[in-house]
JSON list of C-alpha atoms and ligand atoms in Angstrom, two decimals:
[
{"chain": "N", "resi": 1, "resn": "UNK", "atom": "CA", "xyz": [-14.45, 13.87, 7.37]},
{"chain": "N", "resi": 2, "resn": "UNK", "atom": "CA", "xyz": [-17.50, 12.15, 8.56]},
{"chain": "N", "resi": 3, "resn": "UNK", "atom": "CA", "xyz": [-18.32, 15.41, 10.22]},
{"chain": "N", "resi": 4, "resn": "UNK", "atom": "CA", "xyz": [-18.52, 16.94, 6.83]},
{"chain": "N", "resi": 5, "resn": "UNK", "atom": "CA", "xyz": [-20.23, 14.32, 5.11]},
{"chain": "N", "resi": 6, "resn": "UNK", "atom": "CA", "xyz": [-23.26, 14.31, 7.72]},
{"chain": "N", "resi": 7, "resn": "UNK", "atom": "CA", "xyz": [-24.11, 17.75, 8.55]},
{"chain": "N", "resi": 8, "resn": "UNK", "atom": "CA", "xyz": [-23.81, 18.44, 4.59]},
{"chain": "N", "resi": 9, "resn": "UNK", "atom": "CA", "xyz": [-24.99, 15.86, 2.65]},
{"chain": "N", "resi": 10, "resn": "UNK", "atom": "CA", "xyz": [-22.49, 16.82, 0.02]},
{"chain": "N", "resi": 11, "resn": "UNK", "atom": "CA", "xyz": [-20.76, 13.15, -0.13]},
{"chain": "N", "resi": 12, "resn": "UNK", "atom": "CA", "xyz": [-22.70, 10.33, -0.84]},
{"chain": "N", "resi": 13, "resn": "UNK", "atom": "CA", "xyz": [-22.55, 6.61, 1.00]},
{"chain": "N", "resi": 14, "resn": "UNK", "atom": "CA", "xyz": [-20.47, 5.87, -2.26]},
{"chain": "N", "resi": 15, "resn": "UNK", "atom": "CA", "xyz": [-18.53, 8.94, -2.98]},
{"chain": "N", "resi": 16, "resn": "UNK", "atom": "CA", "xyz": [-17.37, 9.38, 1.00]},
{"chain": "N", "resi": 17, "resn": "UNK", "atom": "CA", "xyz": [-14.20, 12.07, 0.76]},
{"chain": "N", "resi": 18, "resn": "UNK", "atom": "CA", "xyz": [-10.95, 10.10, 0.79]},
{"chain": "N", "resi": 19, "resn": "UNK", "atom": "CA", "xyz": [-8.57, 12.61, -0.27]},
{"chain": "N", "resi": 20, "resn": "UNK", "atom": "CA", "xyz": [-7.16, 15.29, 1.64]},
{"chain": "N", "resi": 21, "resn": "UNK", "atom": "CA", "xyz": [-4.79, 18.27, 0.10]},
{"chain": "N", "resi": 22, "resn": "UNK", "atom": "CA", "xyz": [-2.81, 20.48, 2.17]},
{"chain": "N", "resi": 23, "resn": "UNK", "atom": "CA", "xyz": [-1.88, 23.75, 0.75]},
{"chain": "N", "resi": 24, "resn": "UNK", "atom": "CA", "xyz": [-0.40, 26.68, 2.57]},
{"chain": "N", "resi": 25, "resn": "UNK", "atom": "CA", "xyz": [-0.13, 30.48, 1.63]},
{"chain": "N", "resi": 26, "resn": "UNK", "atom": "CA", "xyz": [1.75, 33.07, 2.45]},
{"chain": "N", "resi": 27, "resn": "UNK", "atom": "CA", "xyz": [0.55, 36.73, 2.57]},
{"chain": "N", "resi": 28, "resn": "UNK", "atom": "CA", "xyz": [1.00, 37.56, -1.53]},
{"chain": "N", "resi": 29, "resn": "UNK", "atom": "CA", "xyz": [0.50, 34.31, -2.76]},
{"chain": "N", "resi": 30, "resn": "UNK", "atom": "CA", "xyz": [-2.30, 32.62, -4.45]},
{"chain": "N", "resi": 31, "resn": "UNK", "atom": "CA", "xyz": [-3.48, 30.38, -6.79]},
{"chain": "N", "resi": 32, "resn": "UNK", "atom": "CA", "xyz": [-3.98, 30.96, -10.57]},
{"chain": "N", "resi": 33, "resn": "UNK", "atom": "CA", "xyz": [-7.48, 30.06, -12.41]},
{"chain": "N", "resi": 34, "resn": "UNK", "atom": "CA", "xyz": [-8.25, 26.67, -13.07]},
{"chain": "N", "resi": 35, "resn": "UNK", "atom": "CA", "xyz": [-10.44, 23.36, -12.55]},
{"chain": "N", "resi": 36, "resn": "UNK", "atom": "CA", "xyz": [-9.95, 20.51, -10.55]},
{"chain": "N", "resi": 37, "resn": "UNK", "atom": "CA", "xyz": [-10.60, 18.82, -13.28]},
{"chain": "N", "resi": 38, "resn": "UNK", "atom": "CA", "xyz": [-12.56, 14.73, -13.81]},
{"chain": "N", "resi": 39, "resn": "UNK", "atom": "CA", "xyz": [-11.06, 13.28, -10.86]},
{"chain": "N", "resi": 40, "resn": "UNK", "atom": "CA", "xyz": [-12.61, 14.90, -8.07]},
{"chain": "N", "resi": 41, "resn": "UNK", "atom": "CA", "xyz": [-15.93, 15.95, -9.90]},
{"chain": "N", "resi": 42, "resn": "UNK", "atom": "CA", "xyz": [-18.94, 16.65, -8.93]},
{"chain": "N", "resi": 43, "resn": "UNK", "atom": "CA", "xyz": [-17.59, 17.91, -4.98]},
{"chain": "N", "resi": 44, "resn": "UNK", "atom": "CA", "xyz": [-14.83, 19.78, -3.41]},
{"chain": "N", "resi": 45, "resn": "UNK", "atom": "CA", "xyz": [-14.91, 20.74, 0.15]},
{"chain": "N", "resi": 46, "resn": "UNK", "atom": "CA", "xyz": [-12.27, 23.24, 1.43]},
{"chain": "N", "resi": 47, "resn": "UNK", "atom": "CA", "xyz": [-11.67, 24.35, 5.35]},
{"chain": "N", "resi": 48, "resn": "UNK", "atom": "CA", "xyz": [-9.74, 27.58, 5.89]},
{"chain": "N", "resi": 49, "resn": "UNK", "atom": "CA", "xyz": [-7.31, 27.71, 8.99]},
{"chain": "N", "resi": 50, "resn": "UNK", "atom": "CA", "xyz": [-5.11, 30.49, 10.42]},
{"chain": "N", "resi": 51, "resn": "UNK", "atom": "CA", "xyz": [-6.03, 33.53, 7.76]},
{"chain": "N", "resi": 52, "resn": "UNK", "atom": "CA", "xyz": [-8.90, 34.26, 5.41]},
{"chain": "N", "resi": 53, "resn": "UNK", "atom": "CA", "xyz": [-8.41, 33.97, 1.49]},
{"chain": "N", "resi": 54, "resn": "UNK", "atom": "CA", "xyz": [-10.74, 35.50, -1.46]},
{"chain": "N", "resi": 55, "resn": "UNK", "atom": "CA", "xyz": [-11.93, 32.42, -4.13]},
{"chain": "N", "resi": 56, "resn": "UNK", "atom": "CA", "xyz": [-12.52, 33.83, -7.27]},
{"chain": "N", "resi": 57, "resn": "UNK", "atom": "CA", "xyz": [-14.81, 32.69, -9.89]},
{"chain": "N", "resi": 58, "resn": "UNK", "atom": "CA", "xyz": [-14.29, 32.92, -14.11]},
{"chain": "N", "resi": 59, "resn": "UNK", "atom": "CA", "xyz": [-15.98, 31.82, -16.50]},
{"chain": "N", "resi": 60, "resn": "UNK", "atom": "CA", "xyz": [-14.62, 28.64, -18.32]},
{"chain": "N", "resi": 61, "resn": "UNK", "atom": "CA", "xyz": [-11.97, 29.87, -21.08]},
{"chain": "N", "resi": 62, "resn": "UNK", "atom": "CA", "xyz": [-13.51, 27.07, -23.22]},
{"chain": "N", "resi": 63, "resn": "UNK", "atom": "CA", "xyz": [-16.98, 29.03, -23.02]},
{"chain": "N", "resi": 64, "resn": "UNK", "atom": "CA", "xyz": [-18.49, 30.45, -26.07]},
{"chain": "N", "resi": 65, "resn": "UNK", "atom": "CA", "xyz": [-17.57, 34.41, -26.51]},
{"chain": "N", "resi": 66, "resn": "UNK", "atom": "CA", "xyz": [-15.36, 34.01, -23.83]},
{"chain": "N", "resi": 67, "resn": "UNK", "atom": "CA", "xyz": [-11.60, 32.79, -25.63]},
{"chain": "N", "resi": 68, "resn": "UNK", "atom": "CA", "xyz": [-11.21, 36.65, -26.17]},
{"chain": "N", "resi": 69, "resn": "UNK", "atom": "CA", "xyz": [-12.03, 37.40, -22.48]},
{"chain": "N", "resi": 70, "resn": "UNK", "atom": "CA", "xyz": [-9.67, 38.85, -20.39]},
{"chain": "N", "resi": 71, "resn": "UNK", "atom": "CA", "xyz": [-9.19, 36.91, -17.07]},
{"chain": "N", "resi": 72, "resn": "UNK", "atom": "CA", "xyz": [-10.67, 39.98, -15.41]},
{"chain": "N", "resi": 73, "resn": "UNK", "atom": "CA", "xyz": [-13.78, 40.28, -17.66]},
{"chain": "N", "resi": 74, "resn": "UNK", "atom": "CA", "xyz": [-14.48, 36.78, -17.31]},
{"chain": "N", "resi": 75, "resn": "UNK", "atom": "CA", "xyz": [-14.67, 37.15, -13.31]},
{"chain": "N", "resi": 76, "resn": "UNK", "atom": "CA", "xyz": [-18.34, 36.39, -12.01]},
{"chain": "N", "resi": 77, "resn": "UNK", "atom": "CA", "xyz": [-17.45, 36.80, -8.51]},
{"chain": "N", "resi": 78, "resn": "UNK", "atom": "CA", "xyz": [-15.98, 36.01, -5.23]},
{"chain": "N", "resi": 79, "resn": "UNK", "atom": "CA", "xyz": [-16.66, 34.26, -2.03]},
{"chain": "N", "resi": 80, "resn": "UNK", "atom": "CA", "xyz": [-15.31, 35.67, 1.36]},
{"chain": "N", "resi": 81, "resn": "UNK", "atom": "CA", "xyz": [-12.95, 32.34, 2.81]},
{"chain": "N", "resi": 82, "resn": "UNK", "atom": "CA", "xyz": [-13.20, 33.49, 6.74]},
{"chain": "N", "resi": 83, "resn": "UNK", "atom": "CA", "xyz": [-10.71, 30.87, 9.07]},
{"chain": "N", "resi": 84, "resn": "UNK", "atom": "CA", "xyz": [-12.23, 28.18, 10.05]},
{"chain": "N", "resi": 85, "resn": "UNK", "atom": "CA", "xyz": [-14.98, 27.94, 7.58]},
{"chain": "N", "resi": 86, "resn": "UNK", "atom": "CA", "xyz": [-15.98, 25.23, 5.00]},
{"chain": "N", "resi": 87, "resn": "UNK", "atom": "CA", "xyz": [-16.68, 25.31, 1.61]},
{"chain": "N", "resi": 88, "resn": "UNK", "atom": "CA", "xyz": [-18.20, 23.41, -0.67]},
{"chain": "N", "resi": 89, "resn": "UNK", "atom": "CA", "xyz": [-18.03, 24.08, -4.82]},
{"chain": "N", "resi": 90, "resn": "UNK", "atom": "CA", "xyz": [-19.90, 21.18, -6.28]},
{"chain": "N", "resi": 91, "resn": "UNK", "atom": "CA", "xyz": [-21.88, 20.67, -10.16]},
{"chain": "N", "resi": 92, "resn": "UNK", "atom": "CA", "xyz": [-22.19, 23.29, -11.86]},
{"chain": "N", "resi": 93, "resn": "UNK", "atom": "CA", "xyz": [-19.21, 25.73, -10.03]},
{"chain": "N", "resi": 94, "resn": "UNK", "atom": "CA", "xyz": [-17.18, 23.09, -10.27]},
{"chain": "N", "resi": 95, "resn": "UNK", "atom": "CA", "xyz": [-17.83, 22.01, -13.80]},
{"chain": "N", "resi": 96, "resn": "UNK", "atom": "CA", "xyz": [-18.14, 24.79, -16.20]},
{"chain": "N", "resi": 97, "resn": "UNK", "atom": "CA", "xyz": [-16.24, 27.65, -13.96]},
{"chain": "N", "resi": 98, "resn": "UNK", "atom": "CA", "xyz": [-12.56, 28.14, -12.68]},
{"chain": "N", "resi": 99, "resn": "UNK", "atom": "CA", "xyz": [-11.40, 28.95, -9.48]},
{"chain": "N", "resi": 100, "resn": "UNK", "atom": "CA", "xyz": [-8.24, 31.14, -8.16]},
{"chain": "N", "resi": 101, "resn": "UNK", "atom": "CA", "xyz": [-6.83, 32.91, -5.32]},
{"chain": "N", "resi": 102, "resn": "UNK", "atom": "CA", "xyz": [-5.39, 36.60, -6.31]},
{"chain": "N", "resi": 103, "resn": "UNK", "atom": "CA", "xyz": [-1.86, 37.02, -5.36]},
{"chain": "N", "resi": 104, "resn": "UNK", "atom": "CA", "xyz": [-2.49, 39.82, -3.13]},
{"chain": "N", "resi": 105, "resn": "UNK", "atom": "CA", "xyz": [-1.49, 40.54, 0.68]},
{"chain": "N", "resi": 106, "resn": "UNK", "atom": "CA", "xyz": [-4.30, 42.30, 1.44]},
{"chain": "N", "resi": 107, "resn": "UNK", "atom": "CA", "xyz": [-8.19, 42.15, 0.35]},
{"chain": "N", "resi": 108, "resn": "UNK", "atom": "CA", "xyz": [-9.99, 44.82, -0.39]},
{"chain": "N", "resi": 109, "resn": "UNK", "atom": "CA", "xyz": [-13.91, 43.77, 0.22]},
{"chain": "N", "resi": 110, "resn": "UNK", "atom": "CA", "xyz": [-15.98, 45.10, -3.26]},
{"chain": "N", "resi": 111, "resn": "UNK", "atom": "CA", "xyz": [-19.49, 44.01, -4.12]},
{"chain": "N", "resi": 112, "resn": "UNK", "atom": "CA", "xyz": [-18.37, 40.90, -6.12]},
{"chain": "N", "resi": 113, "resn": "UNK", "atom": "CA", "xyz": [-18.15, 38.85, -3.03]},
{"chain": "N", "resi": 114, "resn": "UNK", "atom": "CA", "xyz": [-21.49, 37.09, -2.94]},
{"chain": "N", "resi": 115, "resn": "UNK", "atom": "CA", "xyz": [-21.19, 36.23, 0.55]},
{"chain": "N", "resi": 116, "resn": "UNK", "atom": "CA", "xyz": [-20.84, 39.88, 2.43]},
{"chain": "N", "resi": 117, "resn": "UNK", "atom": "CA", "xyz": [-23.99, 40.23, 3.97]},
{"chain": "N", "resi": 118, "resn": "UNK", "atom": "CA", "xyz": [-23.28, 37.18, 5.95]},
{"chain": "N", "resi": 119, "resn": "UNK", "atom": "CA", "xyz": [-19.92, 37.56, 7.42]},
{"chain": "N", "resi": 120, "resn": "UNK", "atom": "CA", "xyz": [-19.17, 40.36, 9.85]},
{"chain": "N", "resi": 121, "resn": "UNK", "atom": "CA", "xyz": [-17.28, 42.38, 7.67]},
{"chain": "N", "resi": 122, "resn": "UNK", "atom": "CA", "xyz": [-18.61, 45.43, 5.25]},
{"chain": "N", "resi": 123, "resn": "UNK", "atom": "CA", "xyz": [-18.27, 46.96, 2.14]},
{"chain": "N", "resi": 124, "resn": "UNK", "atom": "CA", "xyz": [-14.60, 48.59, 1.65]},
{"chain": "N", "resi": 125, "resn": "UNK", "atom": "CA", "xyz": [-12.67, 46.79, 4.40]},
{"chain": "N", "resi": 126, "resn": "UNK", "atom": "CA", "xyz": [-9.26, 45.53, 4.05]},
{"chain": "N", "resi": 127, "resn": "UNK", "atom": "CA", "xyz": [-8.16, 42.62, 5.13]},
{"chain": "N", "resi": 128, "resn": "UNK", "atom": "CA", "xyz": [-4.71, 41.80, 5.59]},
{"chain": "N", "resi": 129, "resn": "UNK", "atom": "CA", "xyz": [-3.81, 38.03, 5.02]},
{"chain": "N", "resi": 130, "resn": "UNK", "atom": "CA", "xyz": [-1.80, 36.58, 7.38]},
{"chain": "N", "resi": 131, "resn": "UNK", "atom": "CA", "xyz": [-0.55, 33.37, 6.59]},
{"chain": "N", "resi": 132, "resn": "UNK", "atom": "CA", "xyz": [-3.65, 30.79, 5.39]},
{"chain": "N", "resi": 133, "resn": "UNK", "atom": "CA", "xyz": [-3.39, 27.44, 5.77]},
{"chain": "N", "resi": 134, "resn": "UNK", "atom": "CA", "xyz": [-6.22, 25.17, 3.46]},
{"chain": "N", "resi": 135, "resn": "UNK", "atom": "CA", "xyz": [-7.40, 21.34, 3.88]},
{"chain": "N", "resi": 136, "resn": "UNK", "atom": "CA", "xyz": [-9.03, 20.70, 0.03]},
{"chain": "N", "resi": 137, "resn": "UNK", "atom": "CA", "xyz": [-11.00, 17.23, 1.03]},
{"chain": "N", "resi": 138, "resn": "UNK", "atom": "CA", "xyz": [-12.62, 15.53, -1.89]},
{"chain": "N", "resi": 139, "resn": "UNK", "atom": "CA", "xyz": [-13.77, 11.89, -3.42]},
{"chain": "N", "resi": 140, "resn": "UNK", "atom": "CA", "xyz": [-11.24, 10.29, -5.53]},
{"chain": "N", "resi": 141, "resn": "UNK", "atom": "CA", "xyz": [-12.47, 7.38, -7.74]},
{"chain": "N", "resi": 142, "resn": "UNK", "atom": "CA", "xyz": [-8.80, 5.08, -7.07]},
{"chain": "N", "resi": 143, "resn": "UNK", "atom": "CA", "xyz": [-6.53, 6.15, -4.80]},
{"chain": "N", "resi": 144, "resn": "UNK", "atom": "CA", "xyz": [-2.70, 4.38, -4.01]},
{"chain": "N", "resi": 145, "resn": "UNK", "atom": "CA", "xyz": [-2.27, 2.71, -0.88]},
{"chain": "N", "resi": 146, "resn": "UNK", "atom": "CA", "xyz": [0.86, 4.04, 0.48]},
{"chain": "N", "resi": 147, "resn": "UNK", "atom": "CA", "xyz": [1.87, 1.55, 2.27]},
{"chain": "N", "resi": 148, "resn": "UNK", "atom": "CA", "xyz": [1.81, -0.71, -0.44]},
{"chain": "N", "resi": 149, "resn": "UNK", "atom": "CA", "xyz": [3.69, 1.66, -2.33]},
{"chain": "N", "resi": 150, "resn": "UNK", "atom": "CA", "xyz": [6.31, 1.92, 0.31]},
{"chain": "N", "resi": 151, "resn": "UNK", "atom": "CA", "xyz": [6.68, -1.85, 0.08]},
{"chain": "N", "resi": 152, "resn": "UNK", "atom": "CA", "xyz": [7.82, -1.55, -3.68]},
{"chain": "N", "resi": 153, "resn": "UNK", "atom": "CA", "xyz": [10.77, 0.40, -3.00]},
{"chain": "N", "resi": 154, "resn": "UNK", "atom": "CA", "xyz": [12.07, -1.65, 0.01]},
{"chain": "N", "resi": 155, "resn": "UNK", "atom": "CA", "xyz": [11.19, -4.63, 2.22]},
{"chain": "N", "resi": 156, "resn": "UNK", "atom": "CA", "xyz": [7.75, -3.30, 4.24]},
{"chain": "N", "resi": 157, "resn": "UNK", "atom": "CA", "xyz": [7.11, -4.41, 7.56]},
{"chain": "N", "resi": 158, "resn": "UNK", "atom": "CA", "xyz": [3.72, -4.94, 8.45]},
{"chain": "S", "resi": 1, "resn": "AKG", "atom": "O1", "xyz": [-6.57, 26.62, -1.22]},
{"chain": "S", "resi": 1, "resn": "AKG", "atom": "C1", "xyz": [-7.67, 26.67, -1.73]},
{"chain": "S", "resi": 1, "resn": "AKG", "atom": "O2", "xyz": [-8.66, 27.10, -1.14]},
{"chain": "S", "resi": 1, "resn": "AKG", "atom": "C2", "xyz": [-7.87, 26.24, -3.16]},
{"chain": "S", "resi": 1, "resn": "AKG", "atom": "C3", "xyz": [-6.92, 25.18, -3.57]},
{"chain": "S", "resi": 1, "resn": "AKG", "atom": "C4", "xyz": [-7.24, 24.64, -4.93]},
{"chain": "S", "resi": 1, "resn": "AKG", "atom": "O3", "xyz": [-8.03, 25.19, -5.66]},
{"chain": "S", "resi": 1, "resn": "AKG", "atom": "C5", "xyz": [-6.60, 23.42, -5.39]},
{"chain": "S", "resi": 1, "resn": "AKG", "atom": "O4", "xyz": [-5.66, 22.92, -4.72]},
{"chain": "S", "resi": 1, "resn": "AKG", "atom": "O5", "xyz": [-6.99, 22.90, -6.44]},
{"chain": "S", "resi": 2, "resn": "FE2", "atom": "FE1", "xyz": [-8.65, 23.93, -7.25]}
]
C-alpha cells in the first residue's frame, strides 16, 4: 500500500488506500459493466496476479444519446491487464464511465486496447486466461473495525 501511494501519487496524505478487495476469476468469467460508485471516488487501484484480464470501458448509460446504446456501441475501449501490473482508474474514468471484464476464456487482442504498443504482445494475438486473481485497493471514507465488530457478537478478547 504505501508502495503504491509513493511511487504514484494517486492517494493523498488524507485519502491513503484502506480498503482492499479480493476477487478471483476463472477462465470464462468476468465482470459485468458498472461503477464503483461514491464511496471509493475519485481512485481505484487494481494489481493483477496469476493471469491477465481485458478492462473494458462504456460510456455511462445515464449519458445523453446513449440510453438507446447497446452495451457494445457504447464501448470506448480497453486496457490490456498483464499479471503483475497496477492500475489506476481515477476522475474522470471513474466518474462518468463503466468498467467490465468480458466473460470470455480467451482474448483476442483488437485495436480498442489503448495500451498495445506498450506491452509485448501484438495486434491479433490470443490470449488464453488462466485463472486471474485481482487485489482492487482503494480509499474508503468510514470503514468498520472488525474487531470491534467481532466483539458485538461474542465476548472479544483483546
Ligand atoms: O477485478 C477487477 O479488475 C475489477 C473488479 C471491479 O471492478 C470491482 O470489484 O468493482
Ligand atoms: Fe469495479
Amino acid at each position: 500500500m504505501d508502495r503504491i501511494t509513493e511511487s504514484t501519487g494517486a492517494f493523498t496524505a488524507t485519502t491513503q488506500p484502506n480498503h482492499c478487495l479480493v476477487n478471483e476469476y476463472r477462465p470464462g468469467q468476468g465482470i459485468m459493466p458498472h461503477e464503483d460508485g461514491n464511496m471509493f471516488y475519485p481512485t481505484v487501484s487494481t494489481i493483477t496476479l496469476g493471469s491477465h484480464t481485458v478492462l473494458d470501458f462504456y460510456k455511462h448509460i445515464n449519458d445523453e444519446d446513449c440510453d438507446t446504446l447497446s452495451v457494445e456501441d457504447r464501448h470506448i475501449g480497453s486496457v490490456l491487464l498483464e499479471r503483475r501490473s497496477l492500475v489506476l482508474v481515477q476522475d474522470s474514468m471513474y466518474k462518468t464511465h463503466l468498467h467490465g471484464i468480458k466473460e470470455v476464456a480467451c482474448d483476442t487482442l483488437s485495436q480498442s486496447i489503448a495500451n498495445l504498443d506498450h506491452t509485448e504482445h501484438s495486434l491479433g494475438d490470443q490470449l488464453p486466461r488462466d485463472t486471474r486473481v485481482s487485489l482492487t485497493i482503494r480509499h474508503v471514507n468510514k470503514t468498520t473495525n472488525i474487531s470491534k465488530s467481532i466483539s458485538l457478537f461474542g465476548k472479544h478478547k483483546k
